[in-house]
Amino acid sequence: PLAPLSVPLLLSDFWTDTGIQQGIGLVSYPFMWVNNPQSLLINGRGIAPFCESGEDEDRCLPNCGNDPLKQLTIIKVERGKTYRLRFINGALLMPLNVAIAGHNMTIVEIEGTVTEPFVTTNFTIGPGQRTSVLIEANQPTSGSYWLEATTSIRGAPDLIGKAIIQYVDAVDALPEDRPDH
């Protein structure tokens, strides 16, 4: 189905250890750092690297499988329309950088406050923060484009949350080009 003109997007991290297990390490002596999450999710969907390899399947995300298109959030858009994407960073400890391949974003709201609109190719959102952007669906209607959330400060360059912006006439396929972060 076609996406509504306003789309909430919850960015979150996925850990295989429970909060209790992590907490025990954080209060232990010596201190045991929880390290990085195993995956980043967009609206609760994503690809956990250990699920792709077939190891630890009992800890996989509920939507794990062999078809990445069934594991990812897909936002279907119609050319010529403008969509408001409302990002919420629900990750525990890391700011995330958000970018969409082939699309500029106009930031219009930060933390519930309307801002002077400004255009950017990517932005960083801290834990607990909210940012709303407008994107114009102005690319070829046969295309699909990566929407990514990454972190640059935690030494985990392969930790990438992915979703797909897909035009209504596009065939179901993974996008090719990654956005610039």
XYZ file of N, CA, C and O in Angstrom:
724
model
N 0.818 -1.203 0.000
C 0.000 0.000 0.000
C 0.859 1.264 0.000
O 1.975 1.249 0.492
N 0.318 2.313 -0.526
C 1.003 3.598 -0.594
C 1.167 4.177 0.808
O 0.273 4.073 1.637
N 2.333 4.770 1.074
C 2.603 5.359 2.381
C 1.713 6.586 2.596
O 1.404 7.301 1.648
N 1.320 6.851 3.851
C 0.629 8.116 4.131
C 1.616 9.264 3.930
O 2.827 9.047 3.866
N 1.120 10.488 3.843
C 2.006 11.621 3.608
C 2.873 11.953 4.822
O 3.831 12.693 4.719
N 2.540 11.400 5.983
C 3.360 11.557 7.190
C 3.690 10.156 7.709
O 2.789 9.381 8.013
N 4.979 9.855 7.787
C 5.419 8.505 8.137
C 6.306 8.551 9.381
O 7.386 9.145 9.348
N 5.884 7.935 10.503
C 6.769 7.858 11.674
C 7.814 6.760 11.470
O 7.495 5.666 10.984
N 9.066 7.054 11.816
C 10.157 6.089 11.657
C 10.950 6.006 12.959
O 11.671 6.945 13.319
N 10.794 4.896 13.662
C 11.510 4.672 14.916
C 12.835 3.991 14.618
O 12.872 2.876 14.082
N 13.929 4.671 14.940
C 15.276 4.112 14.796
C 15.637 3.463 16.117
O 15.498 4.091 17.169
N 16.094 2.231 16.084
C 16.434 1.553 17.335
C 17.584 0.585 17.116
O 17.963 0.277 15.985
N 18.130 0.125 18.218
C 19.204 -0.856 18.146
C 18.689 -2.211 18.613
O 17.706 -2.297 19.350
N 19.331 -3.275 18.133
C 18.927 -4.637 18.455
C 20.086 -5.331 19.156
O 21.188 -5.394 18.637
N 19.814 -5.815 20.355
C 20.818 -6.495 21.168
C 20.371 -7.944 21.386
O 19.192 -8.210 21.583
N 21.319 -8.848 21.372
C 20.958 -10.239 21.672
C 20.942 -10.471 23.179
O 20.234 -11.351 23.652
N 21.702 -9.691 23.943
C 21.658 -9.795 25.404
C 20.465 -9.010 25.922
O 20.116 -7.950 25.389
N 19.854 -9.490 26.974
C 18.733 -8.776 27.582
C 19.249 -7.552 28.332
O 20.440 -7.436 28.624
N 18.343 -6.663 28.675
C 18.704 -5.492 29.470
C 19.290 -5.898 30.814
O 20.214 -5.246 31.324
N 18.776 -6.970 31.398
C 19.308 -7.457 32.684
C 20.744 -7.928 32.516
O 21.624 -7.592 33.322
N 21.025 -8.681 31.457
C 22.388 -9.152 31.214
C 23.341 -7.977 31.003
O 24.451 -7.970 31.530
N 22.901 -6.980 30.258
C 23.743 -5.803 30.029
C 23.972 -5.048 31.332
O 25.082 -4.605 31.623
N 22.905 -4.890 32.123
C 23.001 -4.170 33.393
C 23.974 -4.820 34.352
O 24.724 -4.130 35.054
N 23.972 -6.145 34.410
C 24.909 -6.856 35.296
C 26.341 -6.508 34.928
O 27.167 -6.246 35.796
N 26.636 -6.476 33.620
C 27.985 -6.120 33.193
C 28.345 -4.690 33.537
O 29.476 -4.399 33.922
N 27.372 -3.791 33.443
C 27.658 -2.379 33.689
C 27.893 -2.068 35.167
O 28.581 -1.101 35.501
N 27.320 -2.866 36.063
C 27.519 -2.615 37.494
C 28.556 -3.563 38.112
O 28.801 -3.506 39.310
N 29.141 -4.412 37.300
C 30.133 -5.373 37.795
C 31.468 -4.698 38.089
O 31.763 -3.610 37.586
N 32.250 -5.377 38.899
C 33.639 -4.955 39.110
C 34.512 -6.135 38.744
O 34.367 -7.196 39.349
N 35.340 -6.044 37.722
C 35.534 -4.846 36.898
C 34.366 -4.616 35.950
O 33.665 -5.544 35.566
N 34.206 -3.374 35.599
C 33.169 -2.914 34.692
C 33.244 -3.681 33.367
O 34.323 -3.904 32.840
N 32.099 -4.115 32.844
C 32.062 -4.811 31.555
C 31.174 -4.017 30.589
O 29.954 -3.969 30.763
N 31.819 -3.376 29.612
C 31.101 -2.560 28.645
C 30.229 -3.445 27.767
O 30.609 -4.547 27.402
N 29.055 -2.966 27.376
C 28.096 -3.755 26.599
C 28.455 -3.835 25.119
O 27.828 -4.575 24.373
N 29.447 -3.069 24.684
C 29.893 -3.035 23.299
C 28.802 -2.444 22.409
O 27.980 -1.668 22.859
N 28.776 -2.825 21.152
C 27.801 -2.285 20.204
C 26.627 -3.244 20.032
O 26.776 -4.450 20.224
N 25.483 -2.718 19.613
C 24.361 -3.617 19.327
C 24.704 -4.495 18.122
O 25.641 -4.218 17.372
N 23.924 -5.543 17.931
C 24.174 -6.439 16.813
C 23.566 -5.922 15.509
O 23.966 -6.325 14.428
N 22.579 -5.027 15.609
C 21.939 -4.510 14.405
C 21.233 -3.199 14.738
O 20.990 -2.904 15.905
N 20.941 -2.429 13.724
C 20.097 -1.244 13.852
C 18.803 -1.516 13.096
O 18.814 -2.156 12.036
N 17.697 -1.040 13.649
C 16.378 -1.316 13.079
C 15.684 -0.013 12.705
O 15.914 1.031 13.325
N 14.825 -0.086 11.717
C 13.952 1.020 11.351
C 12.537 0.475 11.398
O 12.206 -0.468 10.674
N 11.746 1.037 12.294
C 10.390 0.550 12.576
C 10.386 -0.936 12.938
O 9.518 -1.695 12.509
N 11.387 -1.329 13.737
C 11.440 -2.697 14.247
C 11.873 -3.738 13.243
O 11.814 -4.932 13.517
N 12.323 -3.310 12.100
C 12.717 -4.254 11.055
C 14.159 -3.986 10.644
O 14.609 -2.854 10.605
N 14.862 -5.046 10.318
C 16.243 -4.910 9.885
C 16.862 -6.265 9.671
O 16.209 -7.300 9.799
N 18.136 -6.246 9.356
C 18.863 -7.475 9.084
C 19.949 -7.628 10.139
O 20.812 -6.772 10.271
N 19.880 -8.717 10.898
C 20.925 -9.022 11.878
C 21.988 -9.860 11.176
O 21.664 -10.873 10.557
N 23.255 -9.454 11.240
C 24.292 -10.143 10.474
C 24.423 -11.625 10.827
O 24.707 -12.434 9.973
N 24.206 -11.994 12.074
C 24.362 -13.406 12.432
C 23.207 -14.247 11.905
O 23.325 -15.438 11.753
N 22.076 -13.619 11.600
C 20.957 -14.372 11.012
C 21.247 -14.702 9.556
O 20.878 -15.762 9.070
N 21.928 -13.786 8.860
C 22.269 -14.042 7.468
C 23.194 -15.247 7.351
O 23.119 -16.007 6.404
N 24.067 -15.419 8.334
C 25.022 -16.517 8.266
C 24.435 -17.823 8.780
O 25.047 -18.866 8.668
N 23.236 -17.760 9.356
C 22.585 -18.976 9.839
C 22.975 -19.369 11.255
O 22.478 -20.347 11.794
N 23.836 -18.585 11.900
C 24.222 -18.920 13.266
C 23.282 -18.244 14.257
O 22.696 -17.216 13.963
N 23.119 -18.850 15.404
C 22.302 -18.285 16.486
C 20.889 -17.921 16.044
O 20.367 -16.864 16.390
N 20.244 -18.791 15.300
C 18.918 -18.474 14.784
C 17.882 -18.271 15.887
O 16.885 -17.595 15.673
N 18.124 -18.823 17.071
C 17.168 -18.628 18.157
C 17.170 -17.190 18.654
O 16.260 -16.766 19.347
N 18.202 -16.418 18.318
C 18.281 -15.021 18.740
C 17.926 -14.054 17.617
O 18.073 -12.855 17.768
N 17.476 -14.558 16.491
C 17.203 -13.714 15.328
C 16.000 -12.807 15.562
O 15.155 -13.073 16.406
N 15.930 -11.786 14.732
C 14.753 -10.939 14.707
C 13.571 -11.768 14.232
O 13.734 -12.724 13.481
N 12.354 -11.411 14.645
C 11.172 -12.187 14.251
C 10.991 -12.319 12.745
O 10.419 -13.266 12.263
N 11.484 -11.356 11.983
C 11.289 -11.392 10.534
C 12.520 -11.894 9.791
O 12.658 -11.651 8.608
N 13.427 -12.593 10.470
C 14.621 -13.127 9.806
C 14.217 -14.143 8.751
O 13.237 -14.853 8.891
N 14.997 -14.232 7.742
C 14.745 -15.189 6.672
C 15.733 -14.955 5.556
O 16.692 -14.206 5.701
N 15.481 -15.576 4.459
C 16.399 -15.473 3.328
C 16.073 -14.328 2.384
O 16.831 -14.040 1.485
N 14.929 -13.671 2.567
C 14.512 -12.608 1.663
C 14.614 -11.256 2.359
O 13.745 -10.884 3.146
N 15.677 -10.473 2.065
C 15.833 -9.174 2.723
C 14.645 -8.240 2.514
O 14.356 -7.410 3.357
N 13.938 -8.362 1.397
C 12.790 -7.492 1.155
C 11.689 -7.718 2.180
O 10.905 -6.820 2.463
N 11.622 -8.910 2.762
C 10.624 -9.190 3.796
C 11.122 -8.781 5.182
O 10.360 -8.753 6.127
N 12.406 -8.465 5.294
C 12.990 -8.101 6.578
C 13.026 -6.592 6.793
O 13.249 -6.144 7.906
N 12.844 -5.822 5.745
C 13.040 -4.377 5.825
C 11.726 -3.617 5.736
O 10.765 -4.072 5.119
N 11.714 -2.430 6.327
C 10.593 -1.512 6.167
C 10.653 -0.940 4.756
O 11.701 -0.474 4.319
N 9.533 -0.992 4.053
C 9.452 -0.429 2.702
C 8.391 0.664 2.722
O 7.258 0.440 3.135
N 8.802 1.858 2.289
C 7.909 3.011 2.248
C 7.605 3.285 0.782
O 8.483 3.713 0.025
N 6.383 3.001 0.367
C 5.995 3.186 -1.034
C 5.521 4.629 -1.237
O 4.645 5.102 -0.533
N 6.133 5.284 -2.219
C 5.825 6.690 -2.482
C 5.373 6.879 -3.918
O 5.637 6.048 -4.786
N 4.697 7.987 -4.138
C 4.194 8.328 -5.469
C 4.924 9.577 -5.963
O 5.013 10.576 -5.240
N 5.446 9.491 -7.175
C 6.184 10.616 -7.758
C 5.311 11.871 -7.755
O 4.110 11.821 -8.007
N 5.953 13.011 -7.415
C 5.260 14.292 -7.418
C 4.693 14.679 -6.065
O 4.249 15.806 -5.890
N 4.707 13.770 -5.109
C 4.189 14.085 -3.777
C 5.350 14.371 -2.823
O 6.472 13.939 -3.031
N 5.034 15.105 -1.759
C 6.004 15.398 -0.706
C 5.581 14.627 0.536
O 4.411 14.635 0.918
N 6.557 13.970 1.172
C 6.287 13.144 2.349
C 7.030 13.706 3.551
O 8.170 14.166 3.434
N 6.370 13.658 4.695
C 6.995 14.061 5.952
C 7.416 12.787 6.676
O 6.587 11.940 6.994
N 8.709 12.658 6.915
C 9.250 11.528 7.653
C 9.590 12.017 9.060
O 10.356 12.967 9.222
N 8.983 11.384 10.058
C 9.160 11.801 11.458
C 10.065 10.783 12.145
O 9.618 9.694 12.512
N 11.335 11.123 12.280
C 12.326 10.220 12.861
C 12.380 10.364 14.375
O 12.370 11.478 14.903
N 12.465 9.233 15.044
C 12.655 9.176 16.494
C 13.832 8.249 16.737
O 13.831 7.097 16.279
N 14.854 8.728 17.442
C 15.997 7.864 17.754
C 15.739 7.183 19.095
O 15.869 7.791 20.146
N 15.379 5.912 19.043
C 15.142 5.116 20.239
C 16.330 4.249 20.611
O 16.202 3.349 21.437
N 17.494 4.503 20.010
C 18.696 3.718 20.329
C 19.173 4.080 21.741
O 18.965 5.190 22.213
N 19.829 3.117 22.378
C 20.248 3.314 23.767
C 21.329 4.366 23.946
O 21.205 5.248 24.775
N 22.420 4.244 23.202
C 23.597 5.039 23.535
C 24.236 5.774 22.372
O 25.304 6.332 22.537
N 23.633 5.742 21.194
C 24.368 6.302 20.064
C 23.548 7.241 19.200
O 22.403 6.956 18.882
N 24.189 8.357 18.829
C 23.576 9.195 17.806
C 23.642 8.460 16.472
O 24.557 7.682 16.226
N 22.662 8.701 15.624
C 22.608 8.044 14.324
C 22.559 9.083 13.219
O 21.905 10.110 13.351
N 23.260 8.791 12.127
C 23.235 9.656 10.965
C 22.273 9.047 9.954
O 22.358 7.864 9.642
N 21.352 9.857 9.452
C 20.305 9.410 8.545
C 20.533 10.019 7.167
O 20.821 11.212 7.059
N 20.392 9.199 6.126
C 20.522 9.673 4.748
C 19.648 8.812 3.843
O 19.382 7.649 4.158
N 19.216 9.406 2.725
C 18.414 8.688 1.737
C 19.090 8.856 0.385
O 19.336 9.980 -0.060
N 19.385 7.749 -0.278
C 20.033 7.815 -1.591
C 19.139 8.555 -2.579
O 17.925 8.330 -2.626
N 19.745 9.455 -3.357
C 19.028 10.134 -4.423
C 18.030 11.195 -3.989
O 17.321 11.741 -4.824
N 17.950 11.486 -2.697
C 16.958 12.444 -2.210
C 17.586 13.412 -1.208
O 18.327 12.993 -0.318
N 17.248 14.677 -1.351
C 17.558 15.649 -0.317
C 16.442 15.601 0.713
O 15.336 15.151 0.426
N 16.756 16.065 1.905
C 15.768 16.160 2.979
C 15.711 17.613 3.437
O 16.750 18.257 3.570
N 14.515 18.082 3.691
C 14.350 19.427 4.243
C 13.918 19.264 5.695
O 12.826 18.765 5.977
N 14.790 19.652 6.607
C 14.469 19.555 8.032
C 13.488 20.674 8.370
O 13.737 21.844 8.067
N 12.354 20.310 8.975
C 11.308 21.294 9.287
C 10.943 21.308 10.767
O 10.240 22.219 11.214
N 11.403 20.323 11.521
C 11.047 20.259 12.945
C 12.128 19.489 13.700
O 12.607 18.459 13.242
N 12.508 20.025 14.848
C 13.458 19.354 15.730
C 12.899 19.431 17.139
O 12.580 20.523 17.633
N 12.745 18.287 17.772
C 12.245 18.221 19.147
C 10.909 18.926 19.329
O 10.688 19.637 20.306
N 10.021 18.766 18.357
C 8.687 19.350 18.469
C 8.620 20.830 18.169
O 7.561 21.446 18.289
N 9.738 21.425 17.785
C 9.776 22.850 17.466
C 9.968 23.033 15.970
O 10.920 22.494 15.397
N 9.061 23.786 15.351
C 9.190 24.081 13.930
C 10.441 24.922 13.736
O 10.680 25.884 14.476
N 11.268 24.547 12.754
C 12.516 25.258 12.499
C 12.442 25.976 11.158
O 11.565 25.687 10.332
N 13.360 26.886 10.963
C 13.525 27.475 9.636
C 13.951 26.322 8.732
O 14.956 25.666 8.995
N 13.191 26.000 7.686
C 13.536 24.837 6.859
C 14.923 24.969 6.243
O 15.327 26.042 5.809
N 15.671 23.868 6.259
C 16.938 23.844 5.545
C 17.142 22.481 4.920
O 16.727 21.456 5.441
N 17.780 22.495 3.759
C 17.958 21.293 2.950
C 19.306 20.659 3.275
O 20.314 21.351 3.422
N 19.305 19.331 3.376
C 20.525 18.598 3.664
C 20.462 17.223 3.007
O 19.373 16.759 2.634
N 21.615 16.590 2.871
C 21.649 15.223 2.347
C 21.659 14.199 3.481
O 21.392 13.023 3.247
N 22.002 14.652 4.706
C 22.010 13.751 5.869
C 21.954 14.593 7.135
O 22.237 15.784 7.109
N 21.569 13.966 8.237
C 21.551 14.654 9.527
C 21.803 13.633 10.625
O 21.604 12.432 10.440
N 22.240 14.132 11.767
C 22.495 13.268 12.918
C 21.440 13.540 13.975
O 21.092 14.695 14.240
N 20.944 12.464 14.571
C 19.899 12.546 15.585
C 20.366 11.755 16.809
O 20.774 10.604 16.700
N 20.342 12.410 17.974
C 20.816 11.788 19.207
C 19.767 10.877 19.833
O 18.588 10.925 19.481
N 20.186 10.050 20.792
C 19.233 9.171 21.480
C 18.110 9.989 22.124
O 18.352 11.004 22.767
N 16.874 9.559 21.898
C 15.722 10.234 22.472
C 15.259 11.448 21.695
O 14.238 12.042 22.029
N 15.975 11.833 20.657
C 15.596 13.023 19.894
C 14.632 12.688 18.764
O 14.541 11.550 18.313
N 13.943 13.741 18.304
C 12.989 13.620 17.201
C 13.291 14.700 16.166
O 13.563 15.845 16.520
N 13.228 14.308 14.903
C 13.447 15.237 13.799
C 12.485 14.894 12.677
O 12.338 13.732 12.311
N 11.817 15.918 12.123
C 10.932 15.717 10.973
C 11.562 16.332 9.740
O 12.091 17.447 9.785
N 11.497 15.584 8.640
C 12.026 16.068 7.366
C 10.958 15.899 6.290
O 10.070 15.060 6.406
N 11.076 16.726 5.263
C 10.250 16.565 4.070
C 11.131 16.008 2.967
O 12.280 16.435 2.808
N 10.591 15.037 2.229
C 11.290 14.578 1.029
C 10.315 14.694 -0.142
O 9.134 14.432 -0.004
N 10.844 15.133 -1.257
C 10.059 15.197 -2.478
C 10.289 13.907 -3.249
O 11.430 13.522 -3.487
N 9.213 13.239 -3.633
C 9.323 12.036 -4.452
C 9.517 12.499 -5.893
O 8.564 12.668 -6.646
N 10.777 12.769 -6.242
C 11.075 13.379 -7.536
C 12.037 12.547 -8.381
O 12.641 13.054 -9.300
N 12.167 11.273 -8.050
C 13.055 10.393 -8.794
C 12.240 9.527 -9.764
O 11.013 9.497 -9.686
N 12.901 8.792 -10.669
C 12.158 7.931 -11.599
C 11.237 6.958 -10.852
O 11.611 6.397 -9.827
N 10.037 6.782 -11.393
C 9.028 5.967 -10.714
C 9.376 4.486 -10.697
O 8.727 3.711 -10.015
N 10.396 4.089 -11.429
C 10.794 2.678 -11.435
C 11.885 2.391 -10.410
O 12.421 1.294 -10.376
N 12.211 3.355 -9.547
C 13.350 3.206 -8.654
C 13.019 2.855 -7.222
O 11.912 3.066 -6.733
N 14.039 2.302 -6.563
C 14.034 2.050 -5.123
C 15.313 2.649 -4.558
O 16.363 2.580 -5.201
N 15.230 3.205 -3.347
C 16.351 3.954 -2.788
C 16.553 3.581 -1.324
O 15.586 3.465 -0.566
N 17.825 3.423 -0.927
C 18.134 3.091 0.471
C 17.868 4.292 1.365
O 18.280 5.410 1.064
N 17.221 4.048 2.485
C 17.160 4.970 3.611
C 18.008 4.287 4.675
O 17.744 3.137 5.027
N 19.062 4.962 5.139
C 19.983 4.329 6.084
C 20.154 5.163 7.345
O 20.096 6.395 7.313
N 20.408 4.456 8.438
C 20.825 5.056 9.707
C 22.132 4.371 10.097
O 22.197 3.143 10.150
N 23.171 5.175 10.322
C 24.481 4.622 10.678
C 25.032 5.373 11.893
O 24.517 6.414 12.278
N 26.104 4.832 12.427
C 26.806 5.520 13.497
C 28.259 5.695 13.091
O 28.836 4.823 12.453
N 28.829 6.830 13.443
C 30.222 7.070 13.082
C 31.115 7.185 14.312
O 32.325 7.253 14.175
N 30.525 7.189 15.497
C 31.343 7.446 16.685
C 31.624 6.209 17.520
O 32.322 6.286 18.499
N 31.082 5.075 17.149
C 31.232 3.888 17.976
C 32.150 2.834 17.372
O 32.190 1.713 17.830
N 32.863 3.164 16.296
C 33.782 2.210 15.710
C 33.088 0.990 15.133
O 33.588 -0.124 15.243
N 31.928 1.176 14.540
C 31.168 0.068 13.956
C 30.673 0.472 12.566
O 29.487 0.689 12.365
N 31.586 0.567 11.581
C 31.182 1.067 10.268
C 30.169 0.177 9.544
O 29.467 0.637 8.653
N 30.068 -1.094 9.917
C 29.129 -1.994 9.260
C 27.770 -2.036 9.955
O 26.890 -2.792 9.549
N 27.602 -1.252 11.002
C 26.342 -1.202 11.733
C 25.428 -0.206 11.027
O 25.558 1.007 11.190
N 24.513 -0.728 10.191
C 23.672 0.117 9.344
C 22.230 -0.363 9.425
O 21.945 -1.524 9.142
N 21.333 0.533 9.834
C 19.911 0.251 9.756
C 19.433 0.639 8.371
O 19.813 1.682 7.849
N 18.619 -0.212 7.759
C 18.192 0.037 6.386
C 16.681 -0.073 6.251
O 16.053 -0.915 6.877
N 16.157 0.795 5.413
C 14.775 0.727 4.954
C 14.825 1.091 3.474
O 15.884 1.470 2.958
N 13.701 0.962 2.801
C 13.669 1.238 1.360
C 12.566 2.251 1.063
O 11.433 2.102 1.514
N 12.936 3.300 0.300
C 11.964 4.209 -0.290
C 11.726 3.651 -1.690
O 12.650 3.577 -2.504
N 10.487 3.220 -1.956
C 10.201 2.558 -3.233
C 9.045 3.274 -3.934
O 7.983 3.478 -3.343
N 9.274 3.630 -5.182
C 8.216 4.260 -5.972
C 7.203 3.206 -6.393
O 7.538 2.034 -6.556
N 5.943 3.614 -6.540
C 4.842 2.671 -6.748
C 5.015 1.803 -7.990
O 4.550 0.676 -8.011
N 5.686 2.291 -9.014
C 5.868 1.503 -10.238
C 7.131 0.645 -10.223
O 7.405 -0.062 -11.195
N 7.902 0.705 -9.156
C 9.160 -0.050 -9.094
C 8.890 -1.531 -8.838
O 7.954 -1.892 -8.125
N 9.732 -2.371 -9.419
C 9.657 -3.799 -9.123
C 10.338 -4.032 -7.782
O 11.232 -3.273 -7.379
N 9.908 -5.060 -7.077
C 10.509 -5.376 -5.781
C 11.945 -5.841 -5.981
O 12.180 -6.925 -6.529
N 12.874 -4.994 -5.578
C 14.301 -5.319 -5.678
C 15.056 -4.441 -4.697
O 14.614 -3.343 -4.367
N 16.181 -4.921 -4.238
C 17.015 -4.127 -3.350
C 17.647 -2.984 -4.141
O 18.072 -3.176 -5.288
N 17.710 -1.790 -3.558
C 18.374 -0.668 -4.237
C 19.850 -0.966 -4.451
O 20.437 -1.820 -3.790
N 20.442 -0.232 -5.378
C 21.859 -0.437 -5.679
C 22.758 0.550 -4.962
O 23.726 0.175 -4.334
N 22.456 1.833 -5.058
C 23.355 2.874 -4.556
C 23.064 3.224 -3.108
O 21.904 3.415 -2.724
N 24.138 3.325 -2.319
C 24.002 3.773 -0.937
C 24.041 5.297 -0.885
O 24.669 5.937 -1.700
N 23.389 5.878 0.145
C 23.433 7.333 0.285
C 24.771 7.798 0.862
O 25.541 6.999 1.401
N 25.045 9.086 0.735
C 26.232 9.687 1.339
C 25.916 10.090 2.764
O 24.938 10.802 3.009
N 26.737 9.641 3.701
C 26.558 10.003 5.108
C 27.578 11.043 5.475
O 28.699 11.023 5.077
